[in-house]
């Protein structure tokens, strides 16, 4: 077998121990030089280690380098539901953006605040370079303070936490204009001639649902449209729950004109869903009961997930830049902390807005009346 300089074989790469032995220093000193530790090493030892590494053709281990700095070469991504097209799109963008920088991504699923806190604790234990939380956005959960404490300790040890969608926590957050988008889509509903909406919202302590619902209700009120309370249902930002909510409205006789129908017996002429998967579930429920969505009842969503253009009728919705949101979160994790420390500390600069005025995508599900 061919020999390299200093007796190393071609098939046996040099180890950190080999470099330390050749340089006449401890393994700890060699590690500090080669793995990027912030601890100082005497100049003569530094020179010896670098010369030994060059002679032995030593290649540092990327993981060892990161651990020496206090973090691993990975990002932990937490989502509520990986099967949801919204979270799947964001996750794909995070994986792509991180991969382009040579960073691996591990994905964890946590459906609620308790699961999220436990997932954060497990992620912190692996010492990733960053934790991206694209999660439930529950802003009033009892776990909120503990979550904040866990993430502050994690950042103090050299990691970085970033949220996708702001929760008013002291960490960077990628955000979009939820209320602005809700106002725009509702104005389109009103301008298209609809006056008797049903609304599918999320949980009341879900920030995005709150903001979107506030925008919807404000536009309707200014248009002189009073929403019948029996037409507001919690679809929990889920396709199955959106489907179930509309099925219940149909079975209760609320949607179609007649005795007991909403709006004084006139029934509902539109469904404003605060995310796309609820809208898609709603359209399925309408068809299951012989009601043609986009013809008898207009339907809108929010998010512009990939499937929204493929369903029938194609869904009118608010476009969210899902890929850009994931990319922005990765960029914030990998940003040089030494150059933006003051910006990160300033509440005015903490939010990363990837979109200030969401676009409305007009499709077949909301024809003019």
CSV table of C-alpha atoms in Angstrom, one decimal:
chain,number,residue,atom,x,y,z
A,1,UNK,CA,0.0,0.0,0.0
A,2,UNK,CA,1.3,3.4,-0.9
A,3,UNK,CA,2.7,5.5,1.9
A,4,UNK,CA,2.2,9.2,2.4
A,5,UNK,CA,4.6,11.5,4.3
A,6,UNK,CA,5.2,10.7,7.9
A,7,UNK,CA,4.0,7.2,7.5
A,8,UNK,CA,0.3,7.7,6.9
A,9,UNK,CA,-1.3,5.4,4.4
A,10,UNK,CA,-3.3,6.7,1.5
A,11,UNK,CA,-6.4,4.9,2.7
A,12,UNK,CA,-6.0,6.1,6.3
A,13,UNK,CA,-6.7,9.8,6.6
A,14,UNK,CA,-4.9,11.7,9.4
A,15,UNK,CA,-6.8,12.1,12.7
A,16,UNK,CA,-6.7,15.0,15.2
A,17,UNK,CA,-4.6,12.7,17.4
A,18,UNK,CA,-2.0,12.3,14.6
A,19,UNK,CA,-1.7,16.0,14.2
A,20,UNK,CA,-1.3,16.6,17.9
A,21,UNK,CA,1.4,13.9,18.1
A,22,UNK,CA,3.2,15.3,15.1
A,23,UNK,CA,3.1,18.9,16.5
A,24,UNK,CA,4.1,17.8,20.0
A,25,UNK,CA,1.0,19.4,21.6
A,26,UNK,CA,-2.1,18.1,23.4
A,27,UNK,CA,-5.2,17.0,21.5
A,28,UNK,CA,-7.1,19.8,23.2
A,29,UNK,CA,-4.6,22.4,21.8
A,30,UNK,CA,-4.8,20.8,18.3
A,31,UNK,CA,-8.6,20.9,18.5
A,32,UNK,CA,-8.6,24.6,19.4
A,33,UNK,CA,-6.5,25.4,16.4
A,34,UNK,CA,-8.2,23.3,13.9
A,35,UNK,CA,-11.8,23.3,15.0
A,36,UNK,CA,-12.3,27.0,15.4
A,37,UNK,CA,-12.4,27.4,19.2
A,38,UNK,CA,-12.5,30.9,20.5
A,39,UNK,CA,-9.9,30.0,23.2
A,40,UNK,CA,-6.5,31.4,22.5
A,41,UNK,CA,-3.5,29.2,21.7
A,42,UNK,CA,0.2,30.3,21.9
A,43,UNK,CA,1.6,31.4,18.6
A,44,UNK,CA,4.3,28.8,18.5
A,45,UNK,CA,1.8,26.0,19.2
A,46,UNK,CA,-0.5,27.4,16.5
A,47,UNK,CA,2.3,27.3,13.9
A,48,UNK,CA,3.3,23.8,14.9
A,49,UNK,CA,-0.3,22.5,14.6
A,50,UNK,CA,-0.9,24.1,11.2
A,51,UNK,CA,2.4,22.8,9.8
A,52,UNK,CA,1.6,19.3,11.1
A,53,UNK,CA,-1.9,19.4,9.6
A,54,UNK,CA,-0.5,20.5,6.3
A,55,UNK,CA,2.2,17.7,6.2
A,56,UNK,CA,-0.4,15.1,7.1
A,57,UNK,CA,-3.0,16.5,4.7
A,58,UNK,CA,-5.4,16.7,7.6
A,59,UNK,CA,-9.1,17.5,6.8
A,60,UNK,CA,-11.1,19.0,9.8
A,61,UNK,CA,-14.4,17.3,10.6
A,62,UNK,CA,-17.2,19.9,10.1
A,63,UNK,CA,-19.2,18.5,12.9
A,64,UNK,CA,-16.3,18.7,15.3
A,65,UNK,CA,-15.7,22.3,14.3
A,66,UNK,CA,-19.3,23.2,15.0
A,67,UNK,CA,-19.3,21.4,18.4
A,68,UNK,CA,-16.1,23.2,19.4
A,69,UNK,CA,-18.0,26.5,18.8
A,70,UNK,CA,-20.9,25.2,20.8
A,71,UNK,CA,-23.3,24.3,18.0
A,72,UNK,CA,-23.8,21.5,15.5
A,73,UNK,CA,-23.9,22.0,11.7
A,74,UNK,CA,-27.7,21.6,11.6
A,75,UNK,CA,-30.9,23.5,11.9
A,76,UNK,CA,-33.9,22.1,13.8
A,77,UNK,CA,-37.3,22.9,12.2
A,78,UNK,CA,-40.5,22.5,14.2
A,79,UNK,CA,-43.9,22.4,12.4
A,80,UNK,CA,-47.4,21.7,13.5
A,81,UNK,CA,-48.3,19.2,10.7
A,82,UNK,CA,-45.8,18.1,8.1
A,83,UNK,CA,-48.7,16.8,5.9
A,84,UNK,CA,-50.3,20.2,5.7
A,85,UNK,CA,-49.3,21.8,2.4
A,86,UNK,CA,-48.5,25.1,4.1
A,87,UNK,CA,-46.0,23.6,6.4
A,88,UNK,CA,-44.7,21.2,3.7
A,89,UNK,CA,-44.0,24.2,1.5
A,90,UNK,CA,-42.2,26.1,4.2
A,91,UNK,CA,-40.3,23.0,5.2
A,92,UNK,CA,-39.1,22.4,1.7
A,93,UNK,CA,-37.9,26.0,1.4
A,94,UNK,CA,-36.0,25.7,4.7
A,95,UNK,CA,-34.3,22.5,3.7
A,96,UNK,CA,-33.4,23.9,0.3
A,97,UNK,CA,-31.9,27.2,1.7
A,98,UNK,CA,-30.0,25.4,4.4
A,99,UNK,CA,-28.7,22.7,2.0
A,100,UNK,CA,-27.3,25.4,-0.2
A,101,UNK,CA,-25.1,26.4,2.8
A,102,UNK,CA,-24.1,22.9,3.7
A,103,UNK,CA,-26.4,22.8,6.7
A,104,UNK,CA,-28.6,19.8,7.4
A,105,UNK,CA,-32.2,20.2,8.7
A,106,UNK,CA,-34.0,17.9,11.1
A,107,UNK,CA,-37.8,18.3,11.2
A,108,UNK,CA,-39.9,17.8,14.3
A,109,UNK,CA,-43.7,17.8,14.5
A,110,UNK,CA,-45.5,19.3,17.4
A,111,UNK,CA,-49.3,19.8,17.2
A,112,UNK,CA,-49.7,22.1,20.2
A,113,UNK,CA,-47.9,24.2,22.8
A,114,UNK,CA,-47.0,21.3,25.2
A,115,UNK,CA,-45.6,19.3,22.3
A,116,UNK,CA,-43.8,22.3,21.0
A,117,UNK,CA,-42.1,23.0,24.3
A,118,UNK,CA,-40.9,19.4,24.6
A,119,UNK,CA,-39.7,19.4,21.0
A,120,UNK,CA,-37.7,22.6,21.7
A,121,UNK,CA,-36.1,21.0,24.7
A,122,UNK,CA,-35.1,17.9,22.7
A,123,UNK,CA,-33.8,20.1,19.9
A,124,UNK,CA,-31.7,22.2,22.3
A,125,UNK,CA,-30.1,19.1,23.6
A,126,UNK,CA,-28.6,18.3,20.2
A,127,UNK,CA,-27.0,21.8,20.1
A,128,UNK,CA,-28.1,22.8,16.6
A,129,UNK,CA,-26.9,26.0,15.0
A,130,UNK,CA,-30.5,27.3,14.9
A,131,UNK,CA,-34.0,26.4,15.7
A,132,UNK,CA,-36.8,27.5,13.4
A,133,UNK,CA,-40.3,27.4,14.8
A,134,UNK,CA,-43.1,27.3,12.2
A,135,UNK,CA,-45.8,26.3,14.6
A,136,UNK,CA,-49.2,26.7,16.1
A,137,UNK,CA,-48.8,30.4,17.1
A,138,UNK,CA,-50.7,30.0,20.3
A,139,UNK,CA,-50.1,33.3,22.0
A,140,UNK,CA,-51.9,32.7,25.3
A,141,UNK,CA,-50.7,29.2,26.2
A,142,UNK,CA,-49.3,28.6,29.8
A,143,UNK,CA,-46.2,27.2,28.2
A,144,UNK,CA,-45.3,30.6,26.6
A,145,UNK,CA,-43.0,31.8,29.5
A,146,UNK,CA,-41.2,28.5,29.8
A,147,UNK,CA,-40.7,28.4,26.0
A,148,UNK,CA,-39.2,31.9,26.1
A,149,UNK,CA,-36.9,30.9,28.9
A,150,UNK,CA,-35.7,27.8,27.1
A,151,UNK,CA,-34.9,29.7,23.9
A,152,UNK,CA,-33.1,32.5,25.8
A,153,UNK,CA,-30.8,29.9,27.4
A,154,UNK,CA,-30.3,28.3,24.0
A,155,UNK,CA,-29.3,31.6,22.5
A,156,UNK,CA,-27.0,32.4,25.4
A,157,UNK,CA,-25.1,29.2,24.6
A,158,UNK,CA,-24.5,30.4,21.0
A,159,UNK,CA,-27.6,29.1,19.1
A,160,UNK,CA,-30.2,31.2,17.3
A,161,UNK,CA,-34.0,30.9,17.4
A,162,UNK,CA,-36.2,32.2,14.6
A,163,UNK,CA,-40.0,32.1,14.3
A,164,UNK,CA,-42.0,31.9,11.1
A,165,UNK,CA,-45.0,34.1,12.0
A,166,UNK,CA,-44.5,36.5,14.9
A,167,UNK,CA,-45.6,35.6,18.4
A,168,UNK,CA,-44.4,38.8,20.1
A,169,UNK,CA,-41.6,36.9,21.7
A,170,UNK,CA,-38.1,38.4,22.0
A,171,UNK,CA,-36.7,36.5,19.0
A,172,UNK,CA,-36.4,37.2,15.3
A,173,UNK,CA,-39.6,36.4,13.4
A,174,UNK,CA,-40.5,36.1,9.7
A,175,UNK,CA,-43.8,37.8,9.3
A,176,UNK,CA,-46.5,38.7,6.7
A,177,UNK,CA,-49.3,41.2,6.7
A,178,UNK,CA,-52.1,38.9,7.9
A,179,UNK,CA,-54.6,41.7,8.5
A,180,UNK,CA,-53.8,43.5,5.3
A,181,UNK,CA,-54.3,40.3,3.3
A,182,UNK,CA,-57.6,39.6,5.1
A,183,UNK,CA,-58.9,43.1,4.3
A,184,UNK,CA,-57.9,42.8,0.7
A,185,UNK,CA,-59.6,39.4,0.1
A,186,UNK,CA,-62.8,40.5,2.0
A,187,UNK,CA,-63.0,43.7,-0.1
A,188,UNK,CA,-62.8,41.5,-3.2
A,189,UNK,CA,-65.7,39.4,-1.8
A,190,UNK,CA,-67.8,42.5,-1.2
A,191,UNK,CA,-66.9,44.1,-4.5
A,192,UNK,CA,-67.9,40.9,-6.3
A,193,UNK,CA,-71.4,41.2,-5.0
A,194,UNK,CA,-71.5,38.9,-2.0
A,195,UNK,CA,-73.4,40.0,1.1
A,196,UNK,CA,-74.1,36.9,3.3
A,197,UNK,CA,-70.8,35.3,4.3
A,198,UNK,CA,-70.0,32.3,6.5
A,199,UNK,CA,-66.5,32.5,8.1
A,200,UNK,CA,-64.2,29.7,8.9
A,201,UNK,CA,-61.6,30.8,11.5
A,202,UNK,CA,-59.0,29.2,13.6
A,203,UNK,CA,-58.7,28.9,17.4
A,204,UNK,CA,-59.2,32.3,19.1
A,205,UNK,CA,-55.8,32.2,20.7
A,206,UNK,CA,-54.1,31.6,17.4
A,207,UNK,CA,-52.4,34.9,16.3
A,208,UNK,CA,-52.9,34.5,12.6
A,209,UNK,CA,-56.6,33.7,13.0
A,210,UNK,CA,-57.1,36.7,15.2
A,211,UNK,CA,-55.4,39.1,12.8
A,212,UNK,CA,-57.2,37.7,9.7
A,213,UNK,CA,-60.6,37.6,11.4
A,214,UNK,CA,-60.1,41.3,12.6
A,215,UNK,CA,-59.4,42.3,9.0
A,216,UNK,CA,-62.4,40.4,7.6
A,217,UNK,CA,-64.9,41.8,10.2
A,218,UNK,CA,-63.7,45.4,9.8
A,219,UNK,CA,-64.2,45.4,6.0
A,220,UNK,CA,-67.6,43.8,6.3
A,221,UNK,CA,-68.7,46.3,9.0
A,222,UNK,CA,-67.6,49.2,6.9
A,223,UNK,CA,-69.5,47.8,4.0
A,224,UNK,CA,-72.6,47.7,6.1
A,225,UNK,CA,-72.7,43.9,6.3
A,226,UNK,CA,-73.6,42.4,9.7
A,227,UNK,CA,-72.3,38.8,10.0
A,228,UNK,CA,-74.8,36.3,11.3
A,229,UNK,CA,-73.1,34.8,14.4
A,230,UNK,CA,-74.3,31.3,13.5
A,231,UNK,CA,-72.2,31.4,10.4
A,232,UNK,CA,-68.9,31.8,12.1
A,233,UNK,CA,-67.3,28.5,12.8
A,234,UNK,CA,-63.9,27.2,14.1
A,235,UNK,CA,-62.3,25.1,11.4
A,236,UNK,CA,-59.0,24.9,13.4
A,237,UNK,CA,-57.0,25.7,10.3
A,238,UNK,CA,-57.6,22.1,9.2
A,239,UNK,CA,-59.1,20.6,6.0
A,240,UNK,CA,-61.0,18.0,8.0
A,241,UNK,CA,-62.3,20.5,10.5
A,242,UNK,CA,-63.3,22.9,7.7
A,243,UNK,CA,-65.1,20.1,6.0
A,244,UNK,CA,-66.9,19.1,9.3
A,245,UNK,CA,-67.9,22.7,10.0
A,246,UNK,CA,-69.5,23.2,6.7
A,247,UNK,CA,-71.2,19.8,6.8
A,248,UNK,CA,-72.7,20.8,10.2
A,249,UNK,CA,-74.0,24.1,8.7
A,250,UNK,CA,-75.6,22.2,5.8
A,251,UNK,CA,-77.2,19.6,8.2
A,252,UNK,CA,-78.5,22.5,10.3
A,253,UNK,CA,-80.1,24.1,7.3
A,254,UNK,CA,-78.0,27.3,7.6
A,255,UNK,CA,-76.6,27.6,4.1
A,256,UNK,CA,-79.5,27.3,1.7
A,257,UNK,CA,-82.6,29.6,1.7
A,258,UNK,CA,-85.5,28.4,3.8
A,259,UNK,CA,-86.8,28.3,7.3
A,260,UNK,CA,-84.0,28.3,9.8
A,261,UNK,CA,-81.4,29.4,7.3
A,262,UNK,CA,-78.9,32.1,8.2
A,263,UNK,CA,-79.4,35.7,7.4
A,264,UNK,CA,-83.1,35.6,8.2
A,265,UNK,CA,-83.8,32.6,6.0
A,266,UNK,CA,-81.9,33.9,2.9
A,267,UNK,CA,-78.9,31.5,3.5
A,268,UNK,CA,-75.2,32.0,2.8
A,269,UNK,CA,-73.8,33.2,-0.5
A,270,UNK,CA,-70.1,32.9,0.3
A,271,UNK,CA,-67.5,31.3,2.6
A,272,UNK,CA,-64.5,33.2,3.7
A,273,UNK,CA,-62.0,30.7,5.0
A,274,UNK,CA,-58.9,32.1,6.9
A,275,UNK,CA,-56.6,29.5,5.3
A,276,UNK,CA,-56.6,27.4,2.1
A,277,UNK,CA,-57.0,23.9,3.6
A,278,UNK,CA,-60.2,24.9,5.4
A,279,UNK,CA,-61.5,26.4,2.1
A,280,UNK,CA,-60.7,23.2,0.3
A,281,UNK,CA,-62.5,21.1,3.0
A,282,UNK,CA,-65.4,23.5,2.8
A,283,UNK,CA,-65.7,23.0,-1.0
A,284,UNK,CA,-65.7,19.3,-0.6
A,285,UNK,CA,-68.5,19.5,1.9
A,286,UNK,CA,-70.5,21.7,-0.4
A,287,UNK,CA,-70.2,19.2,-3.3
A,288,UNK,CA,-71.1,16.3,-1.0
A,289,UNK,CA,-74.4,18.1,-0.4
A,290,UNK,CA,-75.2,18.9,-4.0
A,291,UNK,CA,-74.1,22.6,-3.7
A,292,UNK,CA,-71.7,23.7,-6.4
A,293,UNK,CA,-68.9,25.9,-4.9
A,294,UNK,CA,-68.0,28.8,-7.1
A,295,UNK,CA,-71.5,28.8,-8.7
A,296,UNK,CA,-74.0,28.7,-5.8
A,297,UNK,CA,-71.6,29.8,-3.1
A,298,UNK,CA,-68.4,31.7,-3.5
A,299,UNK,CA,-65.4,30.5,-1.6
A,300,UNK,CA,-62.1,32.1,-0.7
A,301,UNK,CA,-58.9,31.0,1.2
A,302,UNK,CA,-55.7,32.4,2.5
A,303,UNK,CA,-52.1,31.2,1.8
A,304,UNK,CA,-52.0,30.1,-1.8
A,305,UNK,CA,-50.7,26.7,-1.1
A,306,UNK,CA,-49.6,24.7,-4.2
A,307,UNK,CA,-52.9,22.7,-4.3
A,308,UNK,CA,-55.1,25.9,-4.4
A,309,UNK,CA,-54.7,26.2,-8.2
A,310,UNK,CA,-55.4,22.5,-8.8
A,311,UNK,CA,-58.7,22.0,-6.9
A,312,UNK,CA,-62.0,22.4,-8.7
A,313,UNK,CA,-63.0,25.1,-8.8
A,314,UNK,CA,-59.6,26.7,-8.5
A,315,UNK,CA,-59.4,28.7,-5.3
A,316,UNK,CA,-59.4,32.5,-5.0
A,317,UNK,CA,-57.0,33.2,-2.2
A,318,UNK,CA,-54.3,35.5,-0.6
A,319,UNK,CA,-50.9,34.7,-1.8
A,320,UNK,CA,-48.2,34.1,0.9
A,321,UNK,CA,-44.6,33.7,-0.3
A,322,UNK,CA,-44.1,30.4,1.4
A,323,UNK,CA,-40.7,29.7,-0.2
A,324,UNK,CA,-39.4,33.2,0.7
A,325,UNK,CA,-40.6,32.8,4.3
A,326,UNK,CA,-38.5,29.6,4.7
A,327,UNK,CA,-35.5,31.1,3.1
A,328,UNK,CA,-35.7,34.3,5.2
A,329,UNK,CA,-35.7,32.2,8.4
A,330,UNK,CA,-32.6,30.3,7.3
A,331,UNK,CA,-30.8,33.5,6.4
A,332,UNK,CA,-31.6,34.9,9.8
A,333,UNK,CA,-30.2,31.8,11.5
A,334,UNK,CA,-27.0,31.9,9.5
A,335,UNK,CA,-26.5,35.7,9.6
A,336,UNK,CA,-23.3,36.9,11.2
A,337,UNK,CA,-24.3,37.5,14.8
A,338,UNK,CA,-21.4,39.8,15.3
A,339,UNK,CA,-22.6,42.3,12.7
A,340,UNK,CA,-26.2,42.6,13.6
A,341,UNK,CA,-26.3,42.3,17.4
A,342,UNK,CA,-27.7,45.8,17.9
A,343,UNK,CA,-30.4,45.3,15.2
A,344,UNK,CA,-31.4,42.0,16.8
A,345,UNK,CA,-31.8,43.7,20.1
A,346,UNK,CA,-34.1,46.4,18.8
A,347,UNK,CA,-37.8,45.5,18.7
A,348,UNK,CA,-38.3,47.7,15.7
A,349,UNK,CA,-35.8,45.7,13.7
A,350,UNK,CA,-36.6,42.2,15.0
A,351,UNK,CA,-39.4,41.4,12.5
A,352,UNK,CA,-38.4,40.2,9.0
A,353,UNK,CA,-41.3,41.2,6.7
A,354,UNK,CA,-41.1,39.2,3.5
A,355,UNK,CA,-44.3,40.8,2.3
A,356,UNK,CA,-46.0,44.0,3.3
A,357,UNK,CA,-49.0,43.9,0.9
A,358,UNK,CA,-50.1,40.4,0.0
A,359,UNK,CA,-51.3,39.7,-3.5
A,360,UNK,CA,-54.8,38.4,-4.1
A,361,UNK,CA,-55.1,35.6,-6.6
A,362,UNK,CA,-58.5,35.6,-8.3
A,363,UNK,CA,-59.6,32.2,-9.5
A,364,UNK,CA,-62.8,30.3,-10.3
A,365,UNK,CA,-64.2,29.9,-6.8
A,366,UNK,CA,-65.3,33.5,-6.5
A,367,UNK,CA,-67.2,34.7,-9.7
A,368,UNK,CA,-68.9,38.0,-9.7
A,369,UNK,CA,-72.6,37.9,-8.8
